[in-house]
Amino acid sequence: MFITMLSLFSFSNMELDAGRLNVPYADKITHFIFYMVFGFVGCLSLRERTKGSLGINRTVNIVLVTAIAYGILMEALQYAVTTDRMAEFGDVLANTLGAFAGIGLIRWVFSKKNPLKWKF
């Protein structure tokens, strides 16, 4: 819900401080981080919701497809619903890469020494 609101909210009327730090591609970095968290937390959430009965591969696939579809939907809504927000392929790419990074992080953090008790 938070990402939906941020994706569709208009920031054009807000005054920005001219002295702020200008970070190149800050928008893409933000998209990447949001969707990395989406992938990571989504896997943990789905695992808890199903009590581990789906298995790690199925959980990862569901979260990955959901995150990518949600990112595409948000970009389409920005194009169709808002007047001052633009849909960008770069945002979809950053969302997708972020989701893959979150999934990779799940697999890395919970491998070998600290595995989650996924049912296989």
Coordinates of N, CA and C in Angstrom, one line a residue:
M1 N 0.8 -1.2 0.0 CA 0.0 0.0 0.0 C 0.9 1.3 0.0
F2 N 1.9 1.2 0.8 CA 2.9 2.4 0.9 C 3.5 2.6 -0.5
I3 N 3.9 1.6 -1.2 CA 4.6 1.8 -2.5 C 3.5 2.3 -3.5
T4 N 2.3 1.8 -3.4 CA 1.3 2.3 -4.3 C 1.0 3.8 -4.1
M5 N 0.9 4.2 -2.9 CA 0.7 5.6 -2.6 C 1.9 6.5 -3.1
L6 N 3.1 6.0 -2.9 CA 4.3 6.8 -3.3 C 4.4 6.8 -4.9
S7 N 3.9 5.7 -5.5 CA 4.0 5.6 -6.9 C 3.0 6.5 -7.6
L8 N 1.9 6.8 -7.0 CA 0.8 7.6 -7.7 C 0.7 9.0 -7.1
F9 N 1.4 9.3 -6.0 CA 1.3 10.6 -5.4 C 2.1 11.7 -6.3
S10 N 1.6 12.8 -6.4 CA 2.2 13.9 -7.2 C 3.2 14.7 -6.3
F11 N 4.4 14.8 -6.7 CA 5.4 15.5 -5.9 C 5.7 16.9 -6.6
S12 N 5.0 17.2 -7.7 CA 5.3 18.4 -8.4 C 5.0 19.7 -7.7
N13 N 4.1 19.7 -6.7 CA 3.8 21.0 -6.0 C 4.7 21.2 -4.8
M14 N 5.5 20.3 -4.5 CA 6.4 20.4 -3.3 C 7.6 21.2 -3.6
E15 N 8.0 22.1 -2.7 CA 9.2 22.9 -2.9 C 10.4 22.1 -2.6
L16 N 11.4 22.1 -3.4 CA 12.6 21.4 -3.1 C 13.7 22.4 -2.8
D17 N 14.5 22.0 -1.8 CA 15.6 22.9 -1.4 C 16.7 22.8 -2.5
A18 N 17.1 24.0 -3.0 CA 18.1 24.0 -4.1 C 19.5 23.5 -3.6
G19 N 19.7 23.6 -2.3 CA 21.0 23.3 -1.8 C 21.2 21.8 -1.5
R20 N 20.2 21.0 -1.7 CA 20.3 19.6 -1.4 C 21.3 18.8 -2.3
L21 N 21.7 17.7 -1.8 CA 22.7 16.9 -2.5 C 22.0 16.3 -3.7
N22 N 22.6 16.4 -4.9 CA 22.0 15.9 -6.1 C 22.7 14.5 -6.4
V23 N 21.9 13.5 -6.2 CA 22.4 12.1 -6.5 C 21.9 11.6 -7.8
P24 N 22.9 11.3 -8.7 CA 22.4 10.8 -10.1 C 21.7 9.5 -9.9
Y25 N 20.6 9.4 -10.7 CA 19.8 8.2 -10.7 C 19.2 7.8 -9.4
A26 N 18.9 8.8 -8.5 CA 18.3 8.6 -7.2 C 17.0 7.9 -7.3
D27 N 16.2 8.2 -8.4 CA 14.9 7.6 -8.6 C 15.1 6.1 -8.8
K28 N 16.0 5.8 -9.7 CA 16.2 4.3 -10.0 C 16.7 3.6 -8.8
I29 N 17.6 4.2 -8.0 CA 18.1 3.6 -6.8 C 17.0 3.3 -5.8
T30 N 16.1 4.3 -5.7 CA 14.9 4.2 -4.8 C 14.0 3.0 -5.3
H31 N 13.8 2.9 -6.6 CA 13.0 1.8 -7.1 C 13.7 0.5 -6.8
F32 N 15.0 0.4 -7.0 CA 15.7 -0.8 -6.7 C 15.6 -1.2 -5.3
I33 N 15.8 -0.3 -4.4 CA 15.7 -0.6 -2.9 C 14.4 -1.0 -2.5
F34 N 13.3 -0.3 -2.9 CA 11.9 -0.7 -2.6 C 11.6 -2.1 -3.0
Y35 N 12.0 -2.4 -4.2 CA 11.6 -3.8 -4.7 C 12.6 -4.8 -4.2
M36 N 13.8 -4.5 -3.7 CA 14.6 -5.5 -3.1 C 14.0 -5.8 -1.7
V37 N 13.5 -4.8 -1.0 CA 12.8 -5.1 0.3 C 11.5 -5.8 0.0
F38 N 10.8 -5.5 -1.1 CA 9.6 -6.2 -1.4 C 9.9 -7.7 -1.6
G39 N 11.0 -8.0 -2.4 CA 11.3 -9.4 -2.6 C 11.7 -10.1 -1.3
F40 N 12.5 -9.5 -0.5 CA 13.0 -10.1 0.7 C 11.9 -10.3 1.7
V41 N 11.2 -9.2 2.0 CA 10.1 -9.3 3.0 C 8.9 -10.2 2.5
G42 N 8.7 -10.1 1.2 CA 7.6 -10.9 0.6 C 7.9 -12.4 0.7
C43 N 9.1 -12.8 0.6 CA 9.4 -14.2 0.8 C 9.2 -14.6 2.2
L44 N 9.7 -13.8 3.1 CA 9.5 -14.1 4.6 C 8.1 -14.2 4.9
S45 N 7.3 -13.2 4.4 CA 5.9 -13.1 4.7 C 5.1 -14.3 4.2
L46 N 5.4 -14.6 2.9 CA 4.7 -15.8 2.3 C 5.1 -17.1 3.0
R47 N 6.3 -17.2 3.4 CA 6.7 -18.4 4.1 C 6.0 -18.5 5.4
E48 N 5.9 -17.4 6.2 CA 5.2 -17.4 7.4 C 3.7 -17.7 7.3
R49 N 3.1 -17.1 6.2 CA 1.7 -17.2 6.0 C 1.3 -18.6 5.6
T50 N 2.2 -19.3 4.9 CA 1.9 -20.7 4.5 C 2.6 -21.7 5.5
K51 N 3.2 -21.2 6.5 CA 3.9 -22.1 7.5 C 5.0 -22.9 6.8
G52 N 5.6 -22.4 5.8 CA 6.7 -23.1 5.1 C 6.3 -24.2 4.2
S53 N 5.0 -24.4 4.0 CA 4.5 -25.5 3.2 C 4.7 -25.4 1.7
L54 N 5.0 -24.2 1.2 CA 5.2 -24.0 -0.3 C 6.6 -24.5 -0.7
G55 N 7.6 -24.4 0.1 CA 8.9 -24.7 -0.3 C 9.6 -23.4 -0.8
I56 N 10.9 -23.3 -0.8 CA 11.6 -22.1 -1.1 C 11.4 -21.7 -2.6
N57 N 11.5 -22.7 -3.5 CA 11.5 -22.4 -4.9 C 10.1 -21.9 -5.3
R58 N 9.1 -22.5 -4.9 CA 7.7 -22.0 -5.2 C 7.5 -20.6 -4.6
T59 N 7.9 -20.4 -3.3 CA 7.8 -19.1 -2.7 C 8.5 -18.0 -3.4
V60 N 9.7 -18.3 -3.8 CA 10.5 -17.3 -4.6 C 9.9 -17.0 -5.9
N61 N 9.4 -18.0 -6.6 CA 8.7 -17.8 -7.9 C 7.5 -16.9 -7.7
I62 N 6.7 -17.2 -6.7 CA 5.4 -16.4 -6.5 C 5.8 -15.0 -6.2
V63 N 6.7 -14.8 -5.3 CA 7.1 -13.4 -4.9 C 7.7 -12.7 -6.1
L64 N 8.5 -13.3 -6.8 CA 9.2 -12.7 -8.0 C 8.2 -12.3 -9.0
V65 N 7.3 -13.1 -9.4 CA 6.2 -12.8 -10.4 C 5.3 -11.7 -9.9
T66 N 5.0 -11.7 -8.6 CA 4.1 -10.7 -8.0 C 4.8 -9.4 -8.0
A67 N 6.1 -9.3 -7.6 CA 6.8 -8.1 -7.6 C 7.0 -7.4 -9.0
I68 N 7.3 -8.3 -9.9 CA 7.5 -7.7 -11.3 C 6.1 -7.3 -11.9
A69 N 5.1 -8.0 -11.7 CA 3.8 -7.6 -12.2 C 3.3 -6.4 -11.5
Y70 N 3.5 -6.3 -10.2 CA 3.1 -5.1 -9.4 C 3.9 -3.8 -9.9
G71 N 5.2 -4.0 -10.2 CA 6.0 -2.9 -10.7 C 5.5 -2.4 -12.1
I72 N 5.2 -3.3 -12.9 CA 4.6 -3.0 -14.2 C 3.3 -2.3 -14.1
L73 N 2.4 -2.8 -13.2 CA 1.1 -2.2 -13.0 C 1.3 -0.8 -12.5
M74 N 2.2 -0.5 -11.6 CA 2.4 0.8 -11.0 C 2.8 1.8 -12.1
E75 N 3.7 1.3 -13.0 CA 4.2 2.2 -14.1 C 3.0 2.5 -15.1
A76 N 2.2 1.5 -15.3 CA 1.0 1.7 -16.2 C 0.0 2.6 -15.6
L77 N -0.2 2.5 -14.3 CA -1.1 3.4 -13.6 C -0.5 4.8 -13.6
Q78 N 0.7 5.0 -13.4 CA 1.3 6.3 -13.5 C 1.1 7.0 -14.8
Y79 N 1.2 6.2 -15.9 CA 0.9 6.7 -17.2 C -0.5 7.0 -17.4
A80 N -1.4 6.1 -17.0 CA -2.9 6.3 -17.2 C -3.6 7.2 -16.3
V81 N -3.2 7.2 -15.0 CA -4.0 7.9 -14.0 C -3.5 9.3 -13.6
T82 N -2.2 9.4 -13.6 CA -1.6 10.7 -13.1 C -1.3 11.6 -14.3
T83 N -1.3 12.9 -14.0 CA -1.0 13.9 -15.1 C 0.5 14.3 -15.1
D84 N 1.1 14.2 -14.0 CA 2.5 14.7 -13.9 C 3.5 13.6 -13.6
R85 N 3.1 12.4 -13.6 CA 4.1 11.3 -13.4 C 4.2 10.5 -14.7
M86 N 5.4 10.0 -15.0 CA 5.6 9.4 -16.3 C 6.0 7.9 -16.0
A87 N 5.5 7.0 -16.9 CA 5.9 5.6 -16.9 C 7.3 5.5 -17.6
E88 N 8.2 4.8 -17.0 CA 9.6 4.7 -17.6 C 10.0 3.2 -17.6
F89 N 10.6 2.8 -18.7 CA 11.1 1.5 -18.8 C 12.2 1.3 -17.8
G90 N 13.0 2.3 -17.5 CA 14.1 2.2 -16.6 C 13.6 1.9 -15.2
D91 N 12.4 2.4 -14.8 CA 11.8 2.1 -13.5 C 11.4 0.7 -13.4
V92 N 10.8 0.2 -14.5 CA 10.5 -1.3 -14.5 C 11.7 -2.1 -14.4
L93 N 12.8 -1.7 -15.1 CA 14.0 -2.5 -15.0 C 14.6 -2.4 -13.6
A94 N 14.6 -1.3 -13.0 CA 15.1 -1.1 -11.6 C 14.2 -2.0 -10.6
N95 N 12.9 -1.9 -10.8 CA 12.0 -2.7 -10.0 C 12.4 -4.2 -10.1
T96 N 12.5 -4.7 -11.3 CA 12.8 -6.1 -11.6 C 14.1 -6.5 -11.0
L97 N 15.1 -5.7 -11.2 CA 16.5 -6.0 -10.7 C 16.4 -6.0 -9.2
G98 N 15.7 -5.1 -8.6 CA 15.6 -5.0 -7.1 C 14.9 -6.3 -6.6
A99 N 13.8 -6.7 -7.3 CA 13.1 -8.0 -6.8 C 14.1 -9.2 -6.9
F100 N 14.9 -9.3 -8.0 CA 15.8 -10.4 -8.1 C 16.9 -10.2 -7.0
A101 N 17.3 -9.0 -6.6 CA 18.3 -8.8 -5.6 C 17.7 -9.3 -4.2
G102 N 16.5 -9.0 -4.0 CA 15.8 -9.4 -2.7 C 15.7 -10.9 -2.6
I103 N 15.4 -11.5 -3.7 CA 15.3 -13.0 -3.8 C 16.7 -13.6 -3.6
G104 N 17.7 -13.0 -4.2 CA 19.1 -13.4 -4.0 C 19.6 -13.3 -2.6
L105 N 19.1 -12.2 -2.0 CA 19.5 -11.9 -0.6 C 18.9 -13.0 0.3
I106 N 17.6 -13.3 0.1 CA 17.0 -14.4 0.8 C 17.7 -15.7 0.7
R107 N 18.1 -16.1 -0.5 CA 18.8 -17.3 -0.7 C 20.2 -17.3 -0.1
W108 N 20.8 -16.1 -0.1 CA 22.2 -16.0 0.5 C 22.1 -16.0 2.1
V109 N 21.2 -15.2 2.6 CA 21.2 -15.1 4.1 C 20.7 -16.4 4.7
F110 N 19.8 -17.1 4.1 CA 19.3 -18.3 4.7 C 19.8 -19.6 4.0
S111 N 21.1 -19.5 3.7 CA 21.7 -20.7 3.2 C 22.7 -21.3 4.1
K112 N 23.1 -22.5 4.0 CA 24.1 -23.2 4.7 C 23.9 -23.1 6.3
K113 N 24.5 -22.1 6.9 CA 24.5 -22.1 8.4 C 23.2 -21.7 9.0
N114 N 22.4 -20.8 8.4 CA 21.2 -20.3 8.9 C 20.0 -20.6 8.1
P115 N 19.7 -21.9 7.7 CA 18.6 -22.1 6.8 C 17.3 -21.9 7.5
L116 N 16.3 -21.4 6.8 CA 14.9 -21.4 7.3 C 14.4 -22.8 7.1
K117 N 13.5 -23.2 7.9 CA 13.0 -24.6 7.9 C 11.9 -24.7 6.8
W118 N 12.3 -24.6 5.5 CA 11.4 -24.7 4.4 C 11.1 -26.2 4.3
K119 N 9.8 -26.5 4.0 CA 9.5 -27.9 3.7 C 9.7 -28.2 2.2
F120 N 10.2 -29.3 1.9 CA 10.5 -29.7 0.5 C 9.6 -30.8 0.0

